[in-house]
Amino acid sequence: MGQPVASRGRAATPTVGKAMLNKYARAFFTRVLTPFAAFLIRRGVSPDTVTILGTAGVMAGALVFFPRGELFWGTIVITLFVFSDMVDGNMARQLGRSSRWGAFLDSTLDRVADSAIFGGFALWYAGDGDNNVLCAVSIFCLASGQVVSYTKARGESIGLPVAVNGLVERAERLVISLVAAGLAGFHETFGVPGIQVLLPIALWIVAVGSVVTLVQRVVTVRREAAEADAAADTGTSPQSTSPRSTSPESNSSENTSHSSEASS
């Protein structure tokens, strides 16, 4: 959700699947959303406004519909507003802006939106969903997602590239959970039997995948820190990012809206 900023340091090499998805999704959504982004610019709407409104829409979809068990309609509302994550970046490119403030606002509101989504799941399972275990898993997904984001941001802030693509990054967390929620909503909304089990399965996948991703990033930061310290001792200069990170996960495919509009 935000204005693009230049990547710093050594970006993690994406997997073949992620690279192909980013390439083709980016091209498709650029073609589709460019006219709409241009229309908003002509009307004097700023990228920051789109970012804020998009986040507000995601929060409304998650915290109004999910706690009531309306998973299908909640997912539809969230999906519509998630497209703002691509529109504002497209607008910034058309305006020729590359803003540290935009990157900061974007990344901060991404964390707010993610928290609302998994918080909505937790409220559902704490209430009418009546499943304390899945409520706890939802809360764990919320917390682990924030920590996974923090590890990259903190690593970059101390001058390390954090060159790793984790197993379950932000895009995967959102796609897995929202697709499952939307399909599970067919049970409540349309009476489709058995399909409601998809959301619990997705939450467990996200929880386990987040732990794996966290370990991957911690191990990477430890290795890069050791290499940087050894290089400092020998007087050489290792390749690293600027000590000031412009945004969490700005060099990973998890938050590609800072360099393209093909993120989640």
PDB file of C-alpha atoms in Angstrom:
ATOM      1  CA  MET A   1       0.000   0.000   0.000  1.00  0.00           C
ATOM      2  CA  GLY A   2       2.305   2.821  -0.805  1.00  0.00           C
ATOM      3  CA  GLN A   3       4.733   4.826  -2.761  1.00  0.00           C
ATOM      4  CA  PRO A   4       7.664   2.938  -4.175  1.00  0.00           C
ATOM      5  CA  VAL A   5      11.143   3.438  -2.824  1.00  0.00           C
ATOM      6  CA  ALA A   6      14.363   2.182  -4.272  1.00  0.00           C
ATOM      7  CA  SER A   7      15.561  -1.146  -2.955  1.00  0.00           C
ATOM      8  CA  ARG A   8      18.675  -0.966  -0.825  1.00  0.00           C
ATOM      9  CA  GLY A   9      21.436  -3.467  -0.510  1.00  0.00           C
ATOM     10  CA  ARG A  10      21.273  -7.036  -1.691  1.00  0.00           C
ATOM     11  CA  ALA A  11      17.727  -8.203  -2.203  1.00  0.00           C
ATOM     12  CA  ALA A  12      16.865 -11.796  -1.510  1.00  0.00           C
ATOM     13  CA  THR A  13      16.690 -13.932  -4.612  1.00  0.00           C
ATOM     14  CA  PRO A  14      13.045 -14.983  -5.027  1.00  0.00           C
ATOM     15  CA  THR A  15      12.060 -18.546  -5.723  1.00  0.00           C
ATOM     16  CA  VAL A  16      11.055 -19.416  -9.286  1.00  0.00           C
ATOM     17  CA  GLY A  17       7.385 -19.565  -8.336  1.00  0.00           C
ATOM     18  CA  LYS A  18       7.406 -16.217  -6.598  1.00  0.00           C
ATOM     19  CA  ALA A  19       9.414 -14.592  -9.365  1.00  0.00           C
ATOM     20  CA  MET A  20       6.943 -15.778 -12.018  1.00  0.00           C
ATOM     21  CA  LEU A  21       3.950 -14.730  -9.912  1.00  0.00           C
ATOM     22  CA  ASN A  22       5.416 -11.278  -9.316  1.00  0.00           C
ATOM     23  CA  LYS A  23       6.310 -10.836 -12.983  1.00  0.00           C
ATOM     24  CA  TYR A  24       2.946 -11.760 -14.478  1.00  0.00           C
ATOM     25  CA  ALA A  25       0.781 -10.360 -11.679  1.00  0.00           C
ATOM     26  CA  ARG A  26       2.653  -7.061 -11.820  1.00  0.00           C
ATOM     27  CA  ALA A  27       2.159  -6.726 -15.562  1.00  0.00           C
ATOM     28  CA  PHE A  28      -1.528  -7.650 -15.380  1.00  0.00           C
ATOM     29  CA  PHE A  29      -2.439  -5.317 -12.533  1.00  0.00           C
ATOM     30  CA  THR A  30      -0.386  -2.487 -14.006  1.00  0.00           C
ATOM     31  CA  ARG A  31      -2.478  -2.644 -17.186  1.00  0.00           C
ATOM     32  CA  VAL A  32      -5.746  -2.914 -15.282  1.00  0.00           C
ATOM     33  CA  LEU A  33      -5.154  -0.300 -12.590  1.00  0.00           C
ATOM     34  CA  THR A  34      -3.170   2.370 -14.441  1.00  0.00           C
ATOM     35  CA  PRO A  35      -6.264   4.074 -15.941  1.00  0.00           C
ATOM     36  CA  PHE A  36      -8.015   4.114 -12.565  1.00  0.00           C
ATOM     37  CA  ALA A  37      -4.893   5.470 -10.840  1.00  0.00           C
ATOM     38  CA  ALA A  38      -4.634   8.191 -13.500  1.00  0.00           C
ATOM     39  CA  PHE A  39      -8.310   9.078 -12.929  1.00  0.00           C
ATOM     40  CA  LEU A  40      -7.696   9.534  -9.189  1.00  0.00           C
ATOM     41  CA  ILE A  41      -4.665  11.712  -9.874  1.00  0.00           C
ATOM     42  CA  ARG A  42      -6.725  13.952 -12.160  1.00  0.00           C
ATOM     43  CA  ARG A  43      -9.257  14.307  -9.352  1.00  0.00           C
ATOM     44  CA  GLY A  44      -6.543  15.464  -6.971  1.00  0.00           C
ATOM     45  CA  VAL A  45      -6.505  12.328  -4.809  1.00  0.00           C
ATOM     46  CA  SER A  46      -3.109  11.610  -3.230  1.00  0.00           C
ATOM     47  CA  PRO A  47      -1.494   8.168  -2.854  1.00  0.00           C
ATOM     48  CA  ASP A  48      -1.502   8.636   0.928  1.00  0.00           C
ATOM     49  CA  THR A  49      -5.272   9.117   0.883  1.00  0.00           C
ATOM     50  CA  VAL A  50      -5.724   5.874  -1.048  1.00  0.00           C
ATOM     51  CA  THR A  51      -3.448   4.069   1.422  1.00  0.00           C
ATOM     52  CA  ILE A  52      -5.427   5.299   4.426  1.00  0.00           C
ATOM     53  CA  LEU A  53      -8.845   4.610   2.905  1.00  0.00           C
ATOM     54  CA  GLY A  54      -7.740   1.149   1.792  1.00  0.00           C
ATOM     55  CA  THR A  55      -6.598   0.271   5.286  1.00  0.00           C
ATOM     56  CA  ALA A  56      -9.832   1.585   6.766  1.00  0.00           C
ATOM     57  CA  GLY A  57     -11.809  -0.597   4.354  1.00  0.00           C
ATOM     58  CA  VAL A  58      -9.810  -3.705   5.215  1.00  0.00           C
ATOM     59  CA  MET A  59     -10.307  -3.043   8.924  1.00  0.00           C
ATOM     60  CA  ALA A  60     -14.045  -2.583   8.442  1.00  0.00           C
ATOM     61  CA  GLY A  61     -14.352  -5.796   6.455  1.00  0.00           C
ATOM     62  CA  ALA A  62     -12.369  -7.761   9.015  1.00  0.00           C
ATOM     63  CA  LEU A  63     -13.753  -6.326  12.250  1.00  0.00           C
ATOM     64  CA  VAL A  64     -17.385  -5.913  11.206  1.00  0.00           C
ATOM     65  CA  PHE A  65     -18.012  -9.114   9.217  1.00  0.00           C
ATOM     66  CA  PHE A  66     -15.577 -11.716  10.565  1.00  0.00           C
ATOM     67  CA  PRO A  67     -16.650 -11.539  14.248  1.00  0.00           C
ATOM     68  CA  ARG A  68     -20.247 -12.168  13.115  1.00  0.00           C
ATOM     69  CA  GLY A  69     -19.223 -15.234  11.143  1.00  0.00           C
ATOM     70  CA  GLU A  70     -19.880 -13.571   7.784  1.00  0.00           C
ATOM     71  CA  LEU A  71     -16.600 -14.837   6.374  1.00  0.00           C
ATOM     72  CA  PHE A  72     -17.621 -14.728   2.730  1.00  0.00           C
ATOM     73  CA  TRP A  73     -18.787 -11.120   2.688  1.00  0.00           C
ATOM     74  CA  GLY A  74     -15.941 -10.025   4.920  1.00  0.00           C
ATOM     75  CA  THR A  75     -13.464 -11.508   2.472  1.00  0.00           C
ATOM     76  CA  ILE A  76     -15.176  -9.805  -0.465  1.00  0.00           C
ATOM     77  CA  VAL A  77     -14.979  -6.401   1.246  1.00  0.00           C
ATOM     78  CA  ILE A  78     -11.336  -6.921   2.237  1.00  0.00           C
ATOM     79  CA  THR A  79     -10.375  -8.055  -1.262  1.00  0.00           C
ATOM     80  CA  LEU A  80     -11.925  -4.960  -2.825  1.00  0.00           C
ATOM     81  CA  PHE A  81      -9.987  -2.656  -0.536  1.00  0.00           C
ATOM     82  CA  VAL A  82      -6.770  -4.643  -0.810  1.00  0.00           C
ATOM     83  CA  PHE A  83      -6.533  -3.396  -4.401  1.00  0.00           C
ATOM     84  CA  SER A  84      -5.699   0.005  -2.934  1.00  0.00           C
ATOM     85  CA  ASP A  85      -2.377  -1.622  -2.075  1.00  0.00           C
ATOM     86  CA  MET A  86      -1.627  -1.611  -5.787  1.00  0.00           C
ATOM     87  CA  VAL A  87      -3.402   1.594  -6.783  1.00  0.00           C
ATOM     88  CA  ASP A  88      -1.406   3.917  -4.527  1.00  0.00           C
ATOM     89  CA  GLY A  89       1.915   2.534  -5.731  1.00  0.00           C
ATOM     90  CA  ASN A  90       0.779   2.969  -9.323  1.00  0.00           C
ATOM     91  CA  MET A  91      -0.228   6.563  -8.566  1.00  0.00           C
ATOM     92  CA  ALA A  92       3.152   7.300  -6.993  1.00  0.00           C
ATOM     93  CA  ARG A  93       4.953   6.008 -10.055  1.00  0.00           C
ATOM     94  CA  GLN A  94       2.821   8.104 -12.398  1.00  0.00           C
ATOM     95  CA  LEU A  95       3.557  11.142 -10.233  1.00  0.00           C
ATOM     96  CA  GLY A  96       7.267  10.304 -10.184  1.00  0.00           C
ATOM     97  CA  ARG A  97       7.390  10.267  -6.405  1.00  0.00           C
ATOM     98  CA  SER A  98       9.669   8.129  -4.276  1.00  0.00           C
ATOM     99  CA  SER A  99       8.918   8.941  -0.674  1.00  0.00           C
ATOM    100  CA  ARG A 100      10.358   7.669   2.593  1.00  0.00           C
ATOM    101  CA  TRP A 101       7.204   8.929   4.290  1.00  0.00           C
ATOM    102  CA  GLY A 102       5.061   6.976   1.847  1.00  0.00           C
ATOM    103  CA  ALA A 103       7.051   3.812   2.499  1.00  0.00           C
ATOM    104  CA  PHE A 104       6.748   4.321   6.248  1.00  0.00           C
ATOM    105  CA  LEU A 105       3.006   4.998   6.101  1.00  0.00           C
ATOM    106  CA  ASP A 106       2.468   2.029   3.818  1.00  0.00           C
ATOM    107  CA  SER A 107       4.369  -0.432   5.979  1.00  0.00           C
ATOM    108  CA  THR A 108       2.800   0.825   9.192  1.00  0.00           C
ATOM    109  CA  LEU A 109      -0.733   0.531   7.860  1.00  0.00           C
ATOM    110  CA  ASP A 110       0.047  -2.910   6.422  1.00  0.00           C
ATOM    111  CA  ARG A 111       0.685  -4.065   9.976  1.00  0.00           C
ATOM    112  CA  VAL A 112      -2.619  -2.489  11.087  1.00  0.00           C
ATOM    113  CA  ALA A 113      -4.544  -4.224   8.296  1.00  0.00           C
ATOM    114  CA  ASP A 114      -2.940  -7.607   9.017  1.00  0.00           C
ATOM    115  CA  SER A 115      -3.766  -7.270  12.706  1.00  0.00           C
ATOM    116  CA  ALA A 116      -7.402  -6.484  11.895  1.00  0.00           C
ATOM    117  CA  ILE A 117      -7.753  -9.575   9.704  1.00  0.00           C
ATOM    118  CA  PHE A 118      -6.377 -12.068  12.203  1.00  0.00           C
ATOM    119  CA  GLY A 119      -8.012 -10.159  15.054  1.00  0.00           C
ATOM    120  CA  GLY A 120     -11.343 -10.624  13.279  1.00  0.00           C
ATOM    121  CA  PHE A 121     -10.753 -14.370  13.092  1.00  0.00           C
ATOM    122  CA  ALA A 122      -9.872 -14.426  16.792  1.00  0.00           C
ATOM    123  CA  LEU A 123     -13.049 -12.552  17.717  1.00  0.00           C
ATOM    124  CA  TRP A 124     -15.140 -15.009  15.712  1.00  0.00           C
ATOM    125  CA  TYR A 125     -13.649 -18.046  17.415  1.00  0.00           C
ATOM    126  CA  ALA A 126     -13.833 -16.367  20.832  1.00  0.00           C
ATOM    127  CA  GLY A 127     -17.529 -15.690  20.250  1.00  0.00           C
ATOM    128  CA  ASP A 128     -20.015 -17.595  18.157  1.00  0.00           C
ATOM    129  CA  GLY A 129     -17.273 -19.671  16.546  1.00  0.00           C
ATOM    130  CA  ASP A 130     -16.751 -21.142  20.023  1.00  0.00           C
ATOM    131  CA  ASN A 131     -13.266 -22.570  19.610  1.00  0.00           C
ATOM    132  CA  ASN A 132     -10.647 -21.367  22.065  1.00  0.00           C
ATOM    133  CA  VAL A 133      -7.860 -23.291  20.341  1.00  0.00           C
ATOM    134  CA  LEU A 134      -8.479 -21.613  16.992  1.00  0.00           C
ATOM    135  CA  CYS A 135      -8.870 -18.280  18.763  1.00  0.00           C
ATOM    136  CA  ALA A 136      -5.380 -18.797  20.175  1.00  0.00           C
ATOM    137  CA  VAL A 137      -4.024 -19.863  16.786  1.00  0.00           C
ATOM    138  CA  SER A 138      -5.488 -16.711  15.212  1.00  0.00           C
ATOM    139  CA  ILE A 139      -3.820 -14.556  17.858  1.00  0.00           C
ATOM    140  CA  PHE A 140      -0.561 -16.404  17.279  1.00  0.00           C
ATOM    141  CA  CYS A 141      -0.820 -15.710  13.528  1.00  0.00           C
ATOM    142  CA  LEU A 142      -1.376 -12.030  14.305  1.00  0.00           C
ATOM    143  CA  ALA A 143       1.606 -11.809  16.655  1.00  0.00           C
ATOM    144  CA  SER A 144       3.986 -13.935  14.605  1.00  0.00           C
ATOM    145  CA  GLY A 145       3.261 -11.892  11.491  1.00  0.00           C
ATOM    146  CA  GLN A 146       4.298  -8.727  13.312  1.00  0.00           C
ATOM    147  CA  VAL A 147       7.485 -10.353  14.602  1.00  0.00           C
ATOM    148  CA  VAL A 148       8.391 -11.732  11.171  1.00  0.00           C
ATOM    149  CA  SER A 149       8.063  -8.216   9.750  1.00  0.00           C
ATOM    150  CA  TYR A 150      10.066  -6.741  12.617  1.00  0.00           C
ATOM    151  CA  THR A 151      13.010  -9.106  12.155  1.00  0.00           C
ATOM    152  CA  LYS A 152      13.632  -7.862   8.633  1.00  0.00           C
ATOM    153  CA  ALA A 153      13.086  -4.220   9.524  1.00  0.00           C
ATOM    154  CA  ARG A 154      15.413  -4.474  12.516  1.00  0.00           C
ATOM    155  CA  GLY A 155      18.056  -6.357  10.570  1.00  0.00           C
ATOM    156  CA  GLU A 156      18.039  -3.712   7.845  1.00  0.00           C
ATOM    157  CA  SER A 157      18.148  -0.930  10.424  1.00  0.00           C
ATOM    158  CA  ILE A 158      21.517  -2.210  11.691  1.00  0.00           C
ATOM    159  CA  GLY A 159      22.920  -2.332   8.175  1.00  0.00           C
ATOM    160  CA  LEU A 160      22.294  -5.937   7.155  1.00  0.00           C
ATOM    161  CA  PRO A 161      20.632  -6.968   3.870  1.00  0.00           C
ATOM    162  CA  VAL A 162      18.552  -9.793   5.432  1.00  0.00           C
ATOM    163  CA  ALA A 163      18.776 -11.580   2.091  1.00  0.00           C
ATOM    164  CA  VAL A 164      16.254 -14.353   2.569  1.00  0.00           C
ATOM    165  CA  ASN A 165      12.821 -15.220   1.226  1.00  0.00           C
ATOM    166  CA  GLY A 166      10.859 -16.886   3.987  1.00  0.00           C
ATOM    167  CA  LEU A 167       8.481 -19.788   3.576  1.00  0.00           C
ATOM    168  CA  VAL A 168       5.361 -17.797   4.495  1.00  0.00           C
ATOM    169  CA  GLU A 169       5.733 -14.055   4.037  1.00  0.00           C
ATOM    170  CA  ARG A 170       3.037 -11.399   4.070  1.00  0.00           C
ATOM    171  CA  ALA A 171       1.604 -12.197   0.651  1.00  0.00           C
ATOM    172  CA  GLU A 172       1.350 -15.895   1.475  1.00  0.00           C
ATOM    173  CA  ARG A 173      -0.204 -15.206   4.881  1.00  0.00           C
ATOM    174  CA  LEU A 174      -2.934 -13.068   3.363  1.00  0.00           C
ATOM    175  CA  VAL A 175      -3.656 -15.218   0.328  1.00  0.00           C
ATOM    176  CA  ILE A 176      -3.847 -18.464   2.315  1.00  0.00           C
ATOM    177  CA  SER A 177      -6.017 -17.046   5.080  1.00  0.00           C
ATOM    178  CA  LEU A 178      -8.358 -14.936   2.934  1.00  0.00           C
ATOM    179  CA  VAL A 179      -8.936 -17.572   0.256  1.00  0.00           C
ATOM    180  CA  ALA A 180      -9.719 -20.101   2.985  1.00  0.00           C
ATOM    181  CA  ALA A 181     -11.990 -17.647   4.788  1.00  0.00           C
ATOM    182  CA  GLY A 182     -13.874 -16.829   1.611  1.00  0.00           C
ATOM    183  CA  LEU A 183     -14.414 -20.492   0.790  1.00  0.00           C
ATOM    184  CA  ALA A 184     -15.325 -21.344   4.388  1.00  0.00           C
ATOM    185  CA  GLY A 185     -17.903 -18.568   4.207  1.00  0.00           C
ATOM    186  CA  PHE A 186     -19.818 -20.599   1.651  1.00  0.00           C
ATOM    187  CA  HIS A 187     -20.894 -22.834   4.555  1.00  0.00           C
ATOM    188  CA  GLU A 188     -22.428 -19.996   6.589  1.00  0.00           C
ATOM    189  CA  THR A 189     -23.767 -17.999   3.638  1.00  0.00           C
ATOM    190  CA  PHE A 190     -24.848 -20.651   1.157  1.00  0.00           C
ATOM    191  CA  GLY A 191     -25.025 -23.814   3.265  1.00  0.00           C
ATOM    192  CA  VAL A 192     -22.237 -25.691   1.480  1.00  0.00           C
ATOM    193  CA  PRO A 193     -21.373 -28.583   3.828  1.00  0.00           C
ATOM    194  CA  GLY A 194     -17.891 -29.456   5.092  1.00  0.00           C
ATOM    195  CA  ILE A 195     -16.089 -26.525   3.520  1.00  0.00           C
ATOM    196  CA  GLN A 196     -15.814 -24.632   6.819  1.00  0.00           C
ATOM    197  CA  VAL A 197     -12.790 -26.749   7.791  1.00  0.00           C
ATOM    198  CA  LEU A 198     -10.642 -24.835   5.290  1.00  0.00           C
ATOM    199  CA  LEU A 199     -10.155 -21.820   7.561  1.00  0.00           C
ATOM    200  CA  PRO A 200      -8.828 -23.780  10.560  1.00  0.00           C
ATOM    201  CA  ILE A 201      -6.467 -25.643   8.236  1.00  0.00           C
ATOM    202  CA  ALA A 202      -5.273 -22.357   6.726  1.00  0.00           C
ATOM    203  CA  LEU A 203      -4.679 -20.791  10.139  1.00  0.00           C
ATOM    204  CA  TRP A 204      -2.551 -23.727  11.235  1.00  0.00           C
ATOM    205  CA  ILE A 205      -0.571 -23.526   7.974  1.00  0.00           C
ATOM    206  CA  VAL A 206       0.029 -19.813   8.478  1.00  0.00           C
ATOM    207  CA  ALA A 207       1.026 -20.329  12.120  1.00  0.00           C
ATOM    208  CA  VAL A 208       3.550 -23.077  11.362  1.00  0.00           C
ATOM    209  CA  GLY A 209       4.823 -21.295   8.256  1.00  0.00           C
ATOM    210  CA  SER A 210       5.345 -18.079  10.221  1.00  0.00           C
ATOM    211  CA  VAL A 211       7.490 -19.913  12.754  1.00  0.00           C
ATOM    212  CA  VAL A 212       9.599 -21.397   9.955  1.00  0.00           C
ATOM    213  CA  THR A 213       9.951 -17.971   8.330  1.00  0.00           C
ATOM    214  CA  LEU A 214      10.959 -16.395  11.638  1.00  0.00           C
ATOM    215  CA  VAL A 215      13.662 -19.013  12.134  1.00  0.00           C
ATOM    216  CA  GLN A 216      14.886 -18.479   8.559  1.00  0.00           C
ATOM    217  CA  ARG A 217      15.235 -14.756   9.125  1.00  0.00           C
ATOM    218  CA  VAL A 218      16.884 -15.050  12.532  1.00  0.00           C
ATOM    219  CA  VAL A 219      19.426 -17.523  11.158  1.00  0.00           C
ATOM    220  CA  THR A 220      20.097 -15.243   8.186  1.00  0.00           C
ATOM    221  CA  VAL A 221      20.590 -12.175  10.378  1.00  0.00           C
ATOM    222  CA  ARG A 222      22.942 -14.121  12.665  1.00  0.00           C
ATOM    223  CA  ARG A 223      25.044 -15.232   9.686  1.00  0.00           C
ATOM    224  CA  GLU A 224      25.111 -11.799   8.091  1.00  0.00           C
ATOM    225  CA  ALA A 225      25.974 -10.151  11.410  1.00  0.00           C
ATOM    226  CA  ALA A 226      28.861 -12.574  11.914  1.00  0.00           C
ATOM    227  CA  GLU A 227      30.122 -11.860   8.393  1.00  0.00           C
ATOM    228  CA  ALA A 228      29.827  -8.100   8.933  1.00  0.00           C
ATOM    229  CA  ASP A 229      31.668  -8.287  12.272  1.00  0.00           C
ATOM    230  CA  ALA A 230      34.418 -10.428  10.758  1.00  0.00           C
ATOM    231  CA  ALA A 231      34.778  -8.000   7.848  1.00  0.00           C
ATOM    232  CA  ALA A 232      34.978  -5.070  10.266  1.00  0.00           C
ATOM    233  CA  ASP A 233      37.738  -6.837  12.208  1.00  0.00           C
ATOM    234  CA  THR A 234      39.746  -7.330   9.011  1.00  0.00           C
ATOM    235  CA  GLY A 235      39.109  -3.796   7.785  1.00  0.00           C
ATOM    236  CA  THR A 236      37.056  -4.771   4.732  1.00  0.00           C
ATOM    237  CA  SER A 237      33.644  -3.385   3.889  1.00  0.00           C
ATOM    238  CA  PRO A 238      30.882  -5.987   3.494  1.00  0.00           C
ATOM    239  CA  GLN A 239      27.930  -5.358   1.215  1.00  0.00           C
ATOM    240  CA  SER A 240      25.056  -4.121   3.337  1.00  0.00           C
ATOM    241  CA  THR A 241      22.045  -1.906   3.380  1.00  0.00           C
ATOM    242  CA  SER A 242      21.878   1.589   4.742  1.00  0.00           C
ATOM    243  CA  PRO A 243      21.675   1.626   8.565  1.00  0.00           C
ATOM    244  CA  ARG A 244      18.327   3.368   8.251  1.00  0.00           C
ATOM    245  CA  SER A 245      15.644   1.058   6.951  1.00  0.00           C
ATOM    246  CA  THR A 246      12.994   2.902   4.992  1.00  0.00           C
ATOM    247  CA  SER A 247      10.345   0.259   5.549  1.00  0.00           C
ATOM    248  CA  PRO A 248       9.813  -3.197   7.012  1.00  0.00           C
ATOM    249  CA  GLU A 249      10.539  -5.969   4.535  1.00  0.00           C
ATOM    250  CA  SER A 250      11.217  -3.487   1.745  1.00  0.00           C
ATOM    251  CA  ASN A 251      13.634  -5.869   0.015  1.00  0.00           C
ATOM    252  CA  SER A 252      11.468  -8.953   0.136  1.00  0.00           C
ATOM    253  CA  SER A 253       8.609 -10.179  -1.966  1.00  0.00           C
ATOM    254  CA  GLU A 254       6.436  -9.989   1.133  1.00  0.00           C
ATOM    255  CA  ASN A 255       5.880  -6.272   0.709  1.00  0.00           C
ATOM    256  CA  THR A 256       6.487  -5.661  -2.948  1.00  0.00           C
ATOM    257  CA  SER A 257       4.153  -2.678  -3.068  1.00  0.00           C
ATOM    258  CA  HIS A 258       7.178  -0.500  -2.229  1.00  0.00           C
ATOM    259  CA  SER A 259       8.751  -1.375  -5.557  1.00  0.00           C
ATOM    260  CA  SER A 260       5.728  -2.543  -7.544  1.00  0.00           C
ATOM    261  CA  GLU A 261       1.980  -2.777  -7.272  1.00  0.00           C
ATOM    262  CA  ALA A 262       1.920  -6.573  -7.310  1.00  0.00           C
ATOM    263  CA  SER A 263       1.884  -7.087  -3.573  1.00  0.00           C
ATOM    264  CA  SER A 264      -0.835  -8.252  -1.335  1.00  0.00           C
TER     265      SER A 264
END
